[in-house]
Short mmCIF file of C-alpha atoms in Angstrom, two decimals:
data_model
loop_
_atom_site.label_atom_id
_atom_site.label_comp_id
_atom_site.label_asym_id
_atom_site.label_seq_id
_atom_site.Cartn_x
_atom_site.Cartn_y
_atom_site.Cartn_z
CA MET A 103 -27.19 -28.75 -12.67
CA PRO A 104 -23.10 -29.45 -13.77
CA ILE A 105 -19.66 -27.25 -12.66
CA ASP A 106 -19.23 -24.73 -14.64
CA ALA A 107 -19.13 -20.97 -15.65
CA SER A 108 -22.75 -20.78 -15.45
CA LEU A 109 -22.47 -20.29 -12.00
CA VAL A 110 -21.27 -16.86 -11.57
CA GLY A 111 -23.27 -13.96 -10.20
CA ARG A 112 -25.46 -17.29 -8.09
CA LYS A 113 -27.23 -16.41 -4.67
CA SER A 114 -28.27 -17.20 -1.88
CA GLU A 115 -32.07 -15.78 -0.37
CA PRO A 116 -30.66 -13.26 2.65
CA LEU A 117 -29.97 -15.42 5.54
CA THR A 118 -30.25 -13.50 9.60
CA ARG A 119 -28.29 -15.23 11.41
CA SER A 120 -28.12 -15.26 15.53
CA TRP A 121 -25.72 -16.32 17.72
CA THR A 122 -25.74 -15.98 22.11
CA SER A 123 -23.02 -16.19 24.73
CA ASP A 124 -22.96 -19.40 24.68
CA ASP A 125 -21.92 -19.45 21.44
CA ALA A 126 -19.39 -17.81 21.52
CA LEU A 127 -18.01 -19.68 24.68
CA LEU A 128 -18.01 -22.80 22.82
CA TYR A 129 -15.89 -22.32 19.66
CA ALA A 130 -13.43 -20.97 21.70
CA ILE A 131 -13.23 -24.10 23.38
CA ALA A 132 -14.01 -25.94 20.21
CA VAL A 133 -10.65 -24.33 18.84
CA GLY A 134 -8.57 -25.20 22.43
CA ALA A 135 -9.08 -22.13 24.24
CA GLY A 136 -8.10 -22.89 27.88
CA GLN A 137 -7.32 -26.67 26.74
CA GLU A 138 -3.64 -26.57 27.83
CA ASP A 139 -4.22 -24.22 30.74
CA PRO A 140 -8.16 -23.49 31.89
CA LEU A 141 -6.85 -20.15 32.42
CA SER A 142 -5.02 -18.81 30.58
CA GLU A 143 -7.95 -17.11 27.68
CA LEU A 144 -10.72 -16.53 29.95
CA GLN A 145 -11.91 -13.80 27.94
CA PHE A 146 -13.22 -15.91 25.77
CA THR A 147 -14.12 -19.13 27.73
CA THR A 148 -15.86 -17.49 30.85
CA GLU A 149 -18.52 -14.68 31.29
CA ASN A 150 -18.80 -14.10 35.26
CA THR A 151 -14.81 -14.24 36.21
CA ALA A 152 -13.93 -10.85 38.14
CA GLY A 153 -12.49 -8.03 35.96
CA THR A 154 -12.31 -9.92 32.74
CA PRO A 155 -14.78 -9.54 30.63
CA GLN A 156 -16.31 -11.32 27.95
CA GLN A 157 -14.12 -10.96 24.21
CA VAL A 158 -14.91 -13.48 20.91
CA LEU A 159 -11.99 -14.38 19.09
CA PRO A 160 -11.54 -12.95 15.71
CA THR A 161 -12.66 -16.09 13.54
CA PHE A 162 -15.46 -16.88 14.90
CA CYS A 163 -16.98 -14.75 12.14
CA ASN A 164 -17.00 -17.63 9.85
CA VAL A 165 -19.22 -19.63 11.97
CA ALA A 166 -21.66 -16.95 13.65
CA MET A 167 -22.10 -15.24 10.64
CA GLY A 168 -21.87 -16.92 7.00
CA ALA A 169 -24.35 -16.84 3.98
CA GLY A 170 -25.97 -20.16 2.11
CA MET A 171 -24.06 -20.96 -0.16
CA ALA A 172 -26.69 -21.25 -2.82
CA LEU A 173 -24.70 -24.63 -4.41
CA PRO A 174 -25.88 -27.21 -6.90
CA GLY A 175 -27.83 -29.11 -4.88
CA ASP A 176 -27.46 -32.43 -6.00
CA LEU A 177 -23.22 -33.05 -5.83
CA ASP A 178 -21.54 -35.12 -3.92
CA LEU A 179 -20.85 -34.18 -1.13
CA THR A 180 -17.83 -37.06 -0.59
CA LYS A 181 -15.61 -35.11 -2.51
CA MET A 182 -15.87 -31.93 -0.66
CA LEU A 183 -12.71 -30.48 0.18
CA HIS A 184 -12.32 -26.99 2.29
CA ALA A 185 -9.84 -25.01 -0.31
CA GLU A 186 -9.27 -21.50 1.03
CA GLN A 187 -11.10 -19.48 3.34
CA ALA A 188 -10.30 -15.65 4.09
CA PHE A 189 -12.51 -12.76 6.66
CA GLU A 190 -12.68 -9.66 6.81
CA LEU A 191 -13.86 -7.45 9.40
CA PHE A 192 -15.09 -4.10 10.24
CA ASP A 193 -15.67 -3.86 13.59
CA THR A 194 -14.89 -6.08 16.81
CA ILE A 195 -17.42 -8.77 16.96
CA PRO A 196 -19.94 -8.16 20.09
CA VAL A 197 -20.85 -11.09 22.42
CA ALA A 198 -23.65 -11.21 20.92
CA GLY A 199 -25.55 -10.06 17.71
CA GLU A 200 -28.08 -10.74 14.72
CA VAL A 201 -26.94 -10.01 11.39
CA GLU A 202 -28.26 -10.07 7.77
CA SER A 203 -25.73 -11.65 5.95
CA THR A 204 -26.42 -12.49 2.02
CA GLY A 205 -24.15 -15.52 -0.37
CA GLU A 206 -22.76 -15.08 -3.55
CA ILE A 207 -21.01 -17.29 -6.31
CA VAL A 208 -18.41 -15.32 -7.49
CA GLY A 209 -15.89 -18.12 -9.00
CA VAL A 210 -16.09 -21.37 -10.68
CA TYR A 211 -12.24 -21.93 -12.18
CA ASP A 212 -11.50 -25.88 -13.51
CA LYS A 213 -8.72 -27.34 -12.30
CA GLY A 214 -8.43 -30.36 -13.69
CA SER A 215 -8.81 -32.60 -11.29
CA GLY A 216 -11.89 -30.54 -9.66
CA ALA A 217 -13.53 -27.69 -9.47
CA ILE A 218 -13.15 -24.55 -7.18
CA ILE A 219 -16.38 -23.37 -6.50
CA ALA A 220 -15.73 -19.65 -4.53
CA THR A 221 -18.43 -18.09 -2.44
CA GLU A 222 -18.47 -14.62 -0.74
CA SER A 223 -21.48 -12.78 1.99
CA VAL A 224 -21.17 -10.41 3.80
CA SER A 225 -22.81 -10.17 7.23
CA ARG A 226 -24.31 -6.71 8.11
CA VAL A 227 -26.10 -5.67 11.31
CA PRO A 228 -29.79 -5.35 10.23
CA GLY A 229 -30.32 -1.90 9.92
CA GLY A 230 -26.89 -0.78 9.70
CA ALA A 231 -23.19 -1.14 8.63
CA PRO A 232 -21.88 -3.99 7.02
CA LEU A 233 -19.42 -6.10 9.84
CA ALA A 234 -18.16 -9.35 8.13
CA LYS A 235 -16.92 -10.11 5.04
CA ILE A 236 -16.73 -14.30 4.18
CA ARG A 237 -14.62 -15.42 1.72
CA THR A 238 -14.97 -19.30 0.45
CA SER A 239 -13.38 -21.41 -1.93
CA LEU A 240 -14.15 -25.04 -1.87
CA PHE A 241 -12.41 -28.04 -4.61
CA PHE A 242 -15.04 -30.69 -4.98
CA ARG A 243 -13.03 -33.57 -6.34
CA GLY A 244 -13.89 -35.47 -9.87
CA TYR A 245 -16.23 -32.20 -11.29
CA GLY A 246 -13.60 -30.85 -13.00
CA GLY A 247 -12.47 -30.62 -17.34
CA PHE A 248 -14.50 -28.18 -17.96
CA GLY A 249 -12.85 -25.35 -20.04
CA GLY A 250 -13.82 -22.86 -17.27
CA GLU A 251 -10.83 -20.81 -16.31
CA ARG A 252 -7.43 -22.02 -13.36
CA GLY A 253 -8.53 -19.30 -11.55
CA PRO A 254 -6.01 -16.30 -10.12
CA GLY A 255 -2.67 -17.56 -9.22
CA THR A 256 -1.03 -15.79 -6.05
CA SER A 257 2.45 -14.88 -5.57
CA TRP A 258 2.78 -16.04 -1.81
CA GLU A 259 5.61 -17.46 -1.08
CA ARG A 260 7.32 -18.69 2.82
CA PRO A 261 9.71 -16.19 4.44
CA THR A 262 13.14 -17.24 4.48
CA GLY A 263 13.82 -15.52 7.41
CA LYS A 264 13.79 -17.62 10.96
CA PRO A 265 9.93 -17.26 11.96
CA ASP A 266 8.83 -13.95 14.56
CA HIS A 267 6.52 -16.30 16.11
CA VAL A 268 6.26 -20.31 16.67
CA VAL A 269 3.36 -21.85 18.32
CA THR A 270 2.52 -25.59 19.27
CA TYR A 271 -0.29 -26.56 19.48
CA THR A 272 -2.23 -30.46 20.63
CA THR A 273 -5.28 -31.14 19.14
CA ARG A 274 -7.91 -34.07 21.38
CA ALA A 275 -8.71 -37.25 20.04
CA ASP A 276 -12.22 -35.80 20.34
CA GLN A 277 -11.90 -32.58 18.72
CA ALA A 278 -13.99 -33.71 16.10
CA LEU A 279 -16.50 -34.48 18.27
CA LEU A 280 -16.15 -31.27 19.77
CA TYR A 281 -16.24 -29.26 16.82
CA ARG A 282 -18.73 -30.10 15.08
CA LEU A 283 -21.50 -28.48 17.71
CA THR A 284 -20.59 -24.96 16.42
CA GLY A 285 -23.02 -26.13 13.66
CA ASP A 286 -20.64 -27.96 11.17
CA ARG A 287 -22.10 -31.12 11.35
CA ASN A 288 -20.59 -32.61 8.38
CA PRO A 289 -19.35 -36.88 8.46
CA LEU A 290 -16.56 -36.33 6.83
CA HIS A 291 -15.21 -35.21 10.53
CA THR A 292 -16.64 -37.88 11.94
CA ASP A 293 -18.26 -41.18 10.30
CA PRO A 294 -16.11 -44.15 9.51
CA SER A 295 -18.44 -45.21 6.57
CA PHE A 296 -18.26 -41.78 4.96
CA SER A 297 -14.75 -40.47 5.33
CA GLY A 298 -13.80 -43.85 3.57
CA ARG A 299 -15.96 -42.86 0.79
CA GLY A 300 -14.47 -39.75 0.41
CA GLY A 301 -11.28 -41.61 0.37
CA PHE A 302 -9.40 -41.46 3.99
CA PRO A 303 -9.23 -44.19 6.30
CA ARG A 304 -10.54 -42.27 9.28
CA PRO A 305 -12.59 -38.87 10.31
CA ILE A 306 -10.36 -36.12 9.23
CA LEU A 307 -10.64 -32.84 11.65
CA HIS A 308 -12.88 -29.70 10.32
CA GLY A 309 -9.86 -27.55 8.58
CA MET A 310 -12.00 -24.73 10.41
CA CYS A 311 -11.35 -25.95 13.71
CA THR A 312 -7.97 -25.78 12.37
CA TYR A 313 -7.91 -22.64 11.00
CA GLY A 314 -9.22 -21.86 14.47
CA PHE A 315 -6.48 -23.14 16.41
CA THR A 316 -4.64 -20.89 14.06
CA GLY A 317 -6.75 -17.87 14.65
CA ARG A 318 -5.84 -17.62 18.06
CA ALA A 319 -1.78 -18.34 17.91
CA LEU A 320 -2.00 -14.92 15.79
CA LEU A 321 -4.54 -13.50 17.95
CA HIS A 322 -1.20 -13.80 20.58
CA THR A 323 1.71 -13.49 19.38
CA VAL A 324 0.74 -10.29 17.44
CA ALA A 325 -2.84 -8.51 18.87
CA GLY A 326 -1.26 -9.35 21.89
CA SER A 327 -4.82 -11.39 23.14
CA GLU A 328 -7.14 -8.13 21.90
CA PRO A 329 -10.23 -8.86 19.37
CA LYS A 330 -9.86 -5.56 18.27
CA ARG A 331 -6.62 -5.47 16.43
CA PHE A 332 -7.31 -8.37 14.39
CA ARG A 333 -9.34 -6.99 11.37
CA ALA A 334 -8.68 -9.83 7.82
CA MET A 335 -7.25 -13.72 7.59
CA SER A 336 -7.10 -15.05 4.98
CA ALA A 337 -5.48 -19.20 4.39
CA ARG A 338 -5.24 -21.95 1.80
CA PHE A 339 -5.87 -25.63 3.85
CA THR A 340 -3.36 -28.40 1.98
CA LYS A 341 -3.81 -31.19 3.37
CA PRO A 342 -5.51 -32.11 6.75
CA ILE A 343 -4.90 -34.08 10.00
CA LEU A 344 -6.31 -36.48 11.57
CA PRO A 345 -7.31 -35.06 15.74
CA GLY A 346 -5.22 -35.36 18.08
CA GLN A 347 -1.85 -34.70 16.28
CA THR A 348 0.38 -31.35 17.11
CA ILE A 349 0.22 -29.29 14.47
CA THR A 350 2.95 -25.61 14.93
CA VAL A 351 2.23 -22.18 13.15
CA SER A 352 5.65 -19.94 12.52
CA ILE A 353 3.75 -16.59 11.33
CA TRP A 354 6.13 -13.72 10.62
CA ALA A 355 5.54 -10.60 11.42
CA ASP A 356 6.59 -7.09 9.08
CA GLY A 357 4.10 -3.68 10.38
CA THR A 358 -0.16 -5.05 9.86
CA ASP A 359 1.28 -7.37 7.65
CA VAL A 360 1.24 -11.18 8.66
CA ARG A 361 2.52 -14.18 7.08
CA PHE A 362 1.76 -17.12 8.76
CA GLN A 363 1.33 -21.35 7.68
CA THR A 364 0.93 -24.17 9.38
CA THR A 365 2.32 -27.60 9.79
CA ASP A 366 1.73 -31.24 10.45
CA GLU A 367 4.20 -33.39 12.43
CA SER A 368 6.31 -34.42 9.82
CA GLY A 369 6.75 -30.16 9.25
CA ALA A 370 3.82 -31.12 5.90
CA PRO A 371 1.30 -27.69 5.42
CA VAL A 372 -1.81 -28.03 6.01
CA ILE A 373 -2.49 -24.60 5.83
CA ASP A 374 -0.05 -21.83 3.98
CA HIS A 375 -0.44 -18.62 1.51
CA GLY A 376 -1.53 -17.16 5.54
CA THR A 377 -2.09 -13.11 5.99
CA ALA A 378 -3.58 -11.01 8.71
CA VAL A 379 -3.94 -7.63 9.28
CA ILE A 380 -3.25 -6.52 13.04
CA LEU A 381 -4.32 -3.04 14.11
#
């Protein structure tokens, strides 16, 4: 099945997802929690620290709760890049839990050199209220030119003033090997032969790993390290980084509205169009 507007409205089957305390701990470590100082984020990296109950990083919802994407089965995944990711939380993520999620293709856009497929999933506690809404946009190189809409524009601009917060993290050389254990086994991030077919000389770091590092920076600087205050996050991926490289997160806060941008060692954006809602 080719990529075109006829895919809009295609839904996945309902999917029951569950996670344990260990899953949440592994995710936290995979996105750098405790990496610089093992004692600094114990509420996310341990479950038995005296006086420190375990909590869950808000960005974990993208790993724990996403539904199937209902994509055509004949797409060349070496041509796929993560374009955008957004989530909205309606409650704090429990340390362990179960949700039922259903995914739907909500947009197909023709970018000329490629096509974007946008999916959205809603995750509900069985028999209860929604816990999270997750939106993912994937860019498929070489699949454009079918005459479809280019998609909605954006009014996001990098603030001109000095950031309110600047956070720098250095990823590990084996960061991709660690992050893949959270569930994303795409060989683009580990297999040199696969990444070579995709046009990359070396395996690149998962965009969602960089996204998780960025979410930690937002949580600790703007939300006071309190997950209950972190309600939404949206961002666009602009270029990959390699495991072992350093990233810098610049954050501008205006009340509950937050804008951010993540750059690489050269200052080039790797994540931009960043917005978050922090209560």
